[in-house]
Amino acid sequence: MSTLIRRTTAVALGLATAFVLAACSNPSDGGTTEVADTSGKTTKINISPDQNRITTDKVDSIAAEVPEKIRKRGTLEIVDSSGSAAPLTFHATDNKTIIGVEPDLASLVADVLGLKPHINTVSWENIFVGLDSAKYDVGFSNITVTEERKEKYDFATYREDDLGFEAKKGSGLKVTGPEDVAGRTVAVGSGTNQEKLLIEWSKENEKAGRKPVNIKYYQNDSDTYLALQSGRIDLYLGPNPTAAHHAATTGKTEVVGTYSGAGATLQGLIAATTKKDSGLAKPLADALNHVIENGTYAKVLGRWGLSDEAVSKSEINPPGLPKTDK
């Protein structure tokens, strides 16, 4: 494992342990979740519909880069997953307002571009259907840069991508590589880079004479966690921020391993995703670099407890998760 990935794993484990103690809801404080780390320091997350999002000013020179059709429309059509995955994207205490780090960053970028953010929530697979048809301008939905996706989409990166293996608390499991999931029953989301990684690990196990991974798919997170608690699955592989947050707020699970979303030799990256050659990649990257420089980006990550996943620069179409060997 490279030095880069060892550092990333340590950071991801730090994020996981940042949520190891009790989390509680405080309705009298406008609806918050407070998560304490082992040192006693807490991150208070606002889960009410009244978000008071971080905002920033329009930058005319960057806004001028936006394709004319979008500028004339005046809105940025943003697509995000309808699945509830705190602290990435989930519903506020009113069970209808979409909140989380993804809509916050999307809104911040729209500010720089001088556009009104219009967030559309759809199922995961329909994110890409909508981007393909130009129904939506950009996806902000924890989308990992992959070499396969780069054939159809352009990317402007904004967060590191670390995956988390979540197990029932007290399971005794530890996951550091393919051998640790050999013969295990693992749930994963269909069409995700987590699924791609898990399939690759299963193939590696078979080549090495070990048992393959028994991969399971569930319609929603509640079904997945019910299966985890009942012992029908051993592990759930998903985004590490979601795994860490769920473990903290329920006290029933724990993160037993982390891994870069781009594999063993490359740091995975999450990116704003647009249809290839849409003309949006550069203004998106420029807007992201502007908010990184002016400090509002750091404030957004900080309010969701995700400062460890910050990037120092937004990149257009960097190396991503390699294609699957056929």
mmCIF file of N, CA, C and O in Angstrom, residues 176-232:
data_model
loop_
_atom_site.group_PDB
_atom_site.id
_atom_site.type_symbol
_atom_site.label_atom_id
_atom_site.label_comp_id
_atom_site.label_asym_id
_atom_site.label_seq_id
_atom_site.Cartn_x
_atom_site.Cartn_y
_atom_site.Cartn_z
ATOM 1 N N THR A 176 -9.046 -4.982 6.113
ATOM 2 C CA THR A 176 -7.938 -4.212 5.543
ATOM 3 C C THR A 176 -7.680 -4.570 4.083
ATOM 4 O O THR A 176 -6.945 -3.864 3.394
ATOM 5 N N GLY A 177 -8.274 -5.674 3.620
ATOM 6 C CA GLY A 177 -8.051 -6.090 2.244
ATOM 7 C C GLY A 177 -8.973 -7.223 1.857
ATOM 8 O O GLY A 177 -9.822 -7.665 2.650
ATOM 9 N N PRO A 178 -8.851 -7.718 0.629
ATOM 10 C CA PRO A 178 -9.759 -8.740 0.090
ATOM 11 C C PRO A 178 -9.899 -9.979 0.952
ATOM 12 O O PRO A 178 -10.997 -10.540 1.075
ATOM 13 N N GLU A 179 -8.791 -10.430 1.550
ATOM 14 C CA GLU A 179 -8.842 -11.670 2.321
ATOM 15 C C GLU A 179 -9.790 -11.590 3.510
ATOM 16 O O GLU A 179 -10.324 -12.601 3.972
ATOM 17 N N ASP A 180 -10.037 -10.360 4.001
ATOM 18 C CA ASP A 180 -10.888 -10.194 5.181
ATOM 19 C C ASP A 180 -12.378 -10.293 4.868
ATOM 20 O O ASP A 180 -13.200 -10.389 5.793
ATOM 21 N N VAL A 181 -12.732 -10.266 3.584
ATOM 22 C CA VAL A 181 -14.142 -10.412 3.214
ATOM 23 C C VAL A 181 -14.398 -11.717 2.463
ATOM 24 O O VAL A 181 -15.523 -11.966 2.010
ATOM 25 N N ALA A 182 -13.383 -12.554 2.334
ATOM 26 C CA ALA A 182 -13.549 -13.848 1.663
ATOM 27 C C ALA A 182 -14.612 -14.678 2.380
ATOM 28 O O ALA A 182 -14.529 -14.887 3.594
ATOM 29 N N GLY A 183 -15.620 -15.118 1.651
ATOM 30 C CA GLY A 183 -16.681 -15.925 2.235
ATOM 31 C C GLY A 183 -17.677 -15.147 3.063
ATOM 32 O O GLY A 183 -18.655 -15.726 3.559
ATOM 33 N N ARG A 184 -17.479 -13.848 3.209
ATOM 34 C CA ARG A 184 -18.398 -13.019 3.985
ATOM 35 C C ARG A 184 -19.572 -12.556 3.121
ATOM 36 O O ARG A 184 -19.471 -12.458 1.901
ATOM 37 N N THR A 185 -20.692 -12.272 3.783
ATOM 38 C CA THR A 185 -21.849 -11.717 3.107
ATOM 39 C C THR A 185 -21.829 -10.212 3.317
ATOM 40 O O THR A 185 -21.890 -9.730 4.455
ATOM 41 N N VAL A 186 -21.712 -9.484 2.212
ATOM 42 C CA VAL A 186 -21.511 -8.036 2.276
ATOM 43 C C VAL A 186 -22.563 -7.335 1.422
ATOM 44 O O VAL A 186 -22.744 -7.666 0.250
ATOM 45 N N ALA A 187 -23.238 -6.348 1.992
ATOM 46 C CA ALA A 187 -24.212 -5.554 1.252
ATOM 47 C C ALA A 187 -23.535 -4.328 0.662
ATOM 48 O O ALA A 187 -22.614 -3.755 1.259
ATOM 49 N N VAL A 188 -24.012 -3.934 -0.520
ATOM 50 C CA VAL A 188 -23.438 -2.773 -1.199
ATOM 51 C C VAL A 188 -24.490 -2.196 -2.131
ATOM 52 O O VAL A 188 -25.426 -2.897 -2.545
ATOM 53 N N GLY A 189 -24.363 -0.921 -2.454
ATOM 54 C CA GLY A 189 -25.305 -0.292 -3.367
ATOM 55 C C GLY A 189 -25.006 -0.638 -4.815
ATOM 56 O O GLY A 189 -23.848 -0.616 -5.241
ATOM 57 N N SER A 190 -26.028 -0.959 -5.584
ATOM 58 C CA SER A 190 -25.860 -1.320 -6.989
ATOM 59 C C SER A 190 -25.435 -0.107 -7.811
ATOM 60 O O SER A 190 -25.957 0.991 -7.640
ATOM 61 N N GLY A 191 -24.461 -0.319 -8.716
ATOM 62 C CA GLY A 191 -24.015 0.741 -9.603
ATOM 63 C C GLY A 191 -23.060 1.735 -8.988
ATOM 64 O O GLY A 191 -22.726 2.746 -9.608
ATOM 65 N N THR A 192 -22.596 1.461 -7.783
ATOM 66 C CA THR A 192 -21.679 2.365 -7.091
ATOM 67 C C THR A 192 -20.234 1.911 -7.275
ATOM 68 O O THR A 192 -19.964 0.770 -7.658
ATOM 69 N N ASN A 193 -19.289 2.811 -6.977
ATOM 70 C CA ASN A 193 -17.890 2.386 -7.037
ATOM 71 C C ASN A 193 -17.568 1.420 -5.899
ATOM 72 O O ASN A 193 -16.641 0.619 -5.995
ATOM 73 N N GLN A 194 -18.378 1.459 -4.818
ATOM 74 C CA GLN A 194 -18.203 0.472 -3.748
ATOM 75 C C GLN A 194 -18.464 -0.939 -4.277
ATOM 76 O O GLN A 194 -17.737 -1.879 -3.962
ATOM 77 N N GLU A 195 -19.511 -1.051 -5.087
ATOM 78 C CA GLU A 195 -19.821 -2.347 -5.690
ATOM 79 C C GLU A 195 -18.672 -2.802 -6.593
ATOM 80 O O GLU A 195 -18.261 -3.970 -6.556
ATOM 81 N N LYS A 196 -18.156 -1.884 -7.382
ATOM 82 C CA LYS A 196 -17.058 -2.197 -8.301
ATOM 83 C C LYS A 196 -15.842 -2.723 -7.536
ATOM 84 O O LYS A 196 -15.233 -3.723 -7.911
ATOM 85 N N LEU A 197 -15.508 -2.047 -6.432
ATOM 86 C CA LEU A 197 -14.369 -2.464 -5.612
ATOM 87 C C LEU A 197 -14.611 -3.844 -5.011
ATOM 88 O O LEU A 197 -13.724 -4.707 -5.016
ATOM 89 N N LEU A 198 -15.829 -4.067 -4.512
ATOM 90 C CA LEU A 198 -16.148 -5.334 -3.868
ATOM 91 C C LEU A 198 -16.098 -6.493 -4.868
ATOM 92 O O LEU A 198 -15.618 -7.588 -4.539
ATOM 93 N N ILE A 199 -16.570 -6.261 -6.065
ATOM 94 C CA ILE A 199 -16.508 -7.295 -7.109
ATOM 95 C C ILE A 199 -15.048 -7.626 -7.430
ATOM 96 O O ILE A 199 -14.683 -8.803 -7.597
ATOM 97 N N GLU A 200 -14.207 -6.604 -7.508
ATOM 98 C CA GLU A 200 -12.786 -6.827 -7.774
ATOM 99 C C GLU A 200 -12.147 -7.653 -6.653
ATOM 100 O O GLU A 200 -11.362 -8.569 -6.909
ATOM 101 N N TRP A 201 -12.498 -7.328 -5.420
ATOM 102 C CA TRP A 201 -11.960 -8.077 -4.280
ATOM 103 C C TRP A 201 -12.414 -9.528 -4.318
ATOM 104 O O TRP A 201 -11.648 -10.437 -3.986
ATOM 105 N N SER A 202 -13.665 -9.746 -4.699
ATOM 106 C CA SER A 202 -14.183 -11.105 -4.777
ATOM 107 C C SER A 202 -13.408 -11.905 -5.817
ATOM 108 O O SER A 202 -13.054 -13.077 -5.590
ATOM 109 N N LYS A 203 -13.106 -11.284 -6.971
ATOM 110 C CA LYS A 203 -12.321 -11.946 -8.011
ATOM 111 C C LYS A 203 -10.908 -12.258 -7.520
ATOM 112 O O LYS A 203 -10.358 -13.332 -7.796
ATOM 113 N N GLU A 204 -10.316 -11.305 -6.789
ATOM 114 C CA GLU A 204 -8.978 -11.532 -6.227
ATOM 115 C C GLU A 204 -8.979 -12.727 -5.288
ATOM 116 O O GLU A 204 -8.045 -13.537 -5.281
ATOM 117 N N ASN A 205 -10.014 -12.829 -4.494
ATOM 118 C CA ASN A 205 -10.117 -13.957 -3.556
ATOM 119 C C ASN A 205 -10.194 -15.284 -4.294
ATOM 120 O O ASN A 205 -9.524 -16.264 -3.920
ATOM 121 N N GLU A 206 -10.995 -15.339 -5.335
ATOM 122 C CA GLU A 206 -11.123 -16.583 -6.103
ATOM 123 C C GLU A 206 -9.806 -16.969 -6.773
ATOM 124 O O GLU A 206 -9.427 -18.140 -6.783
ATOM 125 N N LYS A 207 -9.089 -15.971 -7.315
ATOM 126 C CA LYS A 207 -7.802 -16.239 -7.945
ATOM 127 C C LYS A 207 -6.783 -16.777 -6.937
ATOM 128 O O LYS A 207 -5.898 -17.559 -7.280
ATOM 129 N N ALA A 208 -6.923 -16.331 -5.682
ATOM 130 C CA ALA A 208 -5.998 -16.751 -4.634
ATOM 131 C C ALA A 208 -6.443 -18.040 -3.954
ATOM 132 O O ALA A 208 -5.817 -18.478 -2.981
ATOM 133 N N GLY A 209 -7.535 -18.634 -4.446
ATOM 134 C CA GLY A 209 -8.017 -19.872 -3.852
ATOM 135 C C GLY A 209 -8.893 -19.682 -2.639
ATOM 136 O O GLY A 209 -9.208 -20.648 -1.938
ATOM 137 N N ARG A 210 -9.287 -18.428 -2.374
ATOM 138 C CA ARG A 210 -10.180 -18.158 -1.247
ATOM 139 C C ARG A 210 -11.631 -18.119 -1.732
ATOM 140 O O ARG A 210 -11.898 -18.062 -2.928
ATOM 141 N N LYS A 211 -12.552 -18.107 -0.796
ATOM 142 C CA LYS A 211 -13.958 -18.034 -1.145
ATOM 143 C C LYS A 211 -14.302 -16.646 -1.693
ATOM 144 O O LYS A 211 -13.741 -15.646 -1.246
ATOM 145 N N PRO A 212 -15.231 -16.565 -2.652
ATOM 146 C CA PRO A 212 -15.664 -15.250 -3.144
ATOM 147 C C PRO A 212 -16.521 -14.536 -2.099
ATOM 148 O O PRO A 212 -16.921 -15.137 -1.092
ATOM 149 N N VAL A 213 -16.801 -13.279 -2.351
ATOM 150 C CA VAL A 213 -17.688 -12.506 -1.486
ATOM 151 C C VAL A 213 -19.132 -12.791 -1.890
ATOM 152 O O VAL A 213 -19.452 -12.836 -3.081
ATOM 153 N N ASN A 214 -19.989 -12.998 -0.916
ATOM 154 C CA ASN A 214 -21.422 -13.151 -1.167
ATOM 155 C C ASN A 214 -22.041 -11.754 -1.123
ATOM 156 O O ASN A 214 -22.306 -11.209 -0.058
ATOM 157 N N ILE A 215 -22.232 -11.160 -2.289
ATOM 158 C CA ILE A 215 -22.679 -9.768 -2.378
ATOM 159 C C ILE A 215 -24.203 -9.687 -2.365
ATOM 160 O O ILE A 215 -24.882 -10.392 -3.115
ATOM 161 N N LYS A 216 -24.721 -8.812 -1.508
ATOM 162 C CA LYS A 216 -26.172 -8.639 -1.373
ATOM 163 C C LYS A 216 -26.563 -7.197 -1.686
ATOM 164 O O LYS A 216 -25.805 -6.267 -1.442
ATOM 165 N N TYR A 217 -27.784 -7.041 -2.202
ATOM 166 C CA TYR A 217 -28.307 -5.721 -2.546
ATOM 167 C C TYR A 217 -29.665 -5.523 -1.862
ATOM 168 O O TYR A 217 -30.499 -6.430 -1.854
ATOM 169 N N TYR A 218 -29.876 -4.335 -1.311
ATOM 170 C CA TYR A 218 -31.152 -4.011 -0.671
ATOM 171 C C TYR A 218 -31.692 -2.711 -1.253
ATOM 172 O O TYR A 218 -30.943 -1.861 -1.745
ATOM 173 N N GLN A 219 -33.002 -2.558 -1.197
ATOM 174 C CA GLN A 219 -33.666 -1.407 -1.796
ATOM 175 C C GLN A 219 -33.345 -0.102 -1.070
ATOM 176 O O GLN A 219 -33.260 0.950 -1.679
ATOM 177 N N ASN A 220 -33.169 -0.177 0.247
ATOM 178 C CA ASN A 220 -32.913 1.052 1.006
ATOM 179 C C ASN A 220 -32.051 0.745 2.229
ATOM 180 O O ASN A 220 -31.824 -0.418 2.577
ATOM 181 N N ASP A 221 -31.585 1.818 2.868
ATOM 182 C CA ASP A 221 -30.679 1.672 4.009
ATOM 183 C C ASP A 221 -31.339 0.964 5.185
ATOM 184 O O ASP A 221 -30.691 0.195 5.904
ATOM 185 N N SER A 222 -32.633 1.211 5.395
ATOM 186 C CA SER A 222 -33.298 0.593 6.552
ATOM 187 C C SER A 222 -33.310 -0.930 6.411
ATOM 188 O O SER A 222 -33.099 -1.652 7.398
ATOM 189 N N ASP A 223 -33.524 -1.425 5.196
ATOM 190 C CA ASP A 223 -33.477 -2.871 4.968
ATOM 191 C C ASP A 223 -32.064 -3.417 5.181
ATOM 192 O O ASP A 223 -31.882 -4.505 5.727
ATOM 193 N N THR A 224 -31.074 -2.637 4.735
ATOM 194 C CA THR A 224 -29.681 -3.058 4.901
ATOM 195 C C THR A 224 -29.318 -3.173 6.374
ATOM 196 O O THR A 224 -28.738 -4.180 6.810
ATOM 197 N N TYR A 225 -29.675 -2.172 7.141
ATOM 198 C CA TYR A 225 -29.305 -2.184 8.562
ATOM 199 C C TYR A 225 -30.092 -3.222 9.354
ATOM 200 O O TYR A 225 -29.589 -3.772 10.337
ATOM 201 N N LEU A 226 -31.313 -3.510 8.918
ATOM 202 C CA LEU A 226 -32.081 -4.584 9.549
ATOM 203 C C LEU A 226 -31.378 -5.918 9.305
ATOM 204 O O LEU A 226 -31.263 -6.752 10.222
ATOM 205 N N ALA A 227 -30.897 -6.109 8.076
ATOM 206 C CA ALA A 227 -30.167 -7.337 7.751
ATOM 207 C C ALA A 227 -28.869 -7.442 8.537
ATOM 208 O O ALA A 227 -28.474 -8.527 8.972
ATOM 209 N N LEU A 228 -28.215 -6.314 8.760
ATOM 210 C CA LEU A 228 -26.966 -6.302 9.520
ATOM 211 C C LEU A 228 -27.220 -6.676 10.983
ATOM 212 O O LEU A 228 -26.500 -7.496 11.564
ATOM 213 N N GLN A 229 -28.262 -6.102 11.558
ATOM 214 C CA GLN A 229 -28.574 -6.387 12.959
ATOM 215 C C GLN A 229 -29.040 -7.820 13.169
ATOM 216 O O GLN A 229 -28.777 -8.421 14.206
ATOM 217 N N SER A 230 -29.733 -8.383 12.169
ATOM 218 C CA SER A 230 -30.257 -9.744 12.311
ATOM 219 C C SER A 230 -29.226 -10.810 11.968
ATOM 220 O O SER A 230 -29.490 -12.001 12.158
ATOM 221 N N GLY A 231 -28.072 -10.384 11.448
ATOM 222 C CA GLY A 231 -27.024 -11.336 11.118
ATOM 223 C C GLY A 231 -27.130 -11.935 9.727
ATOM 224 O O GLY A 231 -26.385 -12.854 9.384
ATOM 225 N N ARG A 232 -28.064 -11.424 8.904
ATOM 226 C CA ARG A 232 -28.187 -11.944 7.536
ATOM 227 C C ARG A 232 -27.043 -11.482 6.651
ATOM 228 O O ARG A 232 -26.769 -12.078 5.617
#
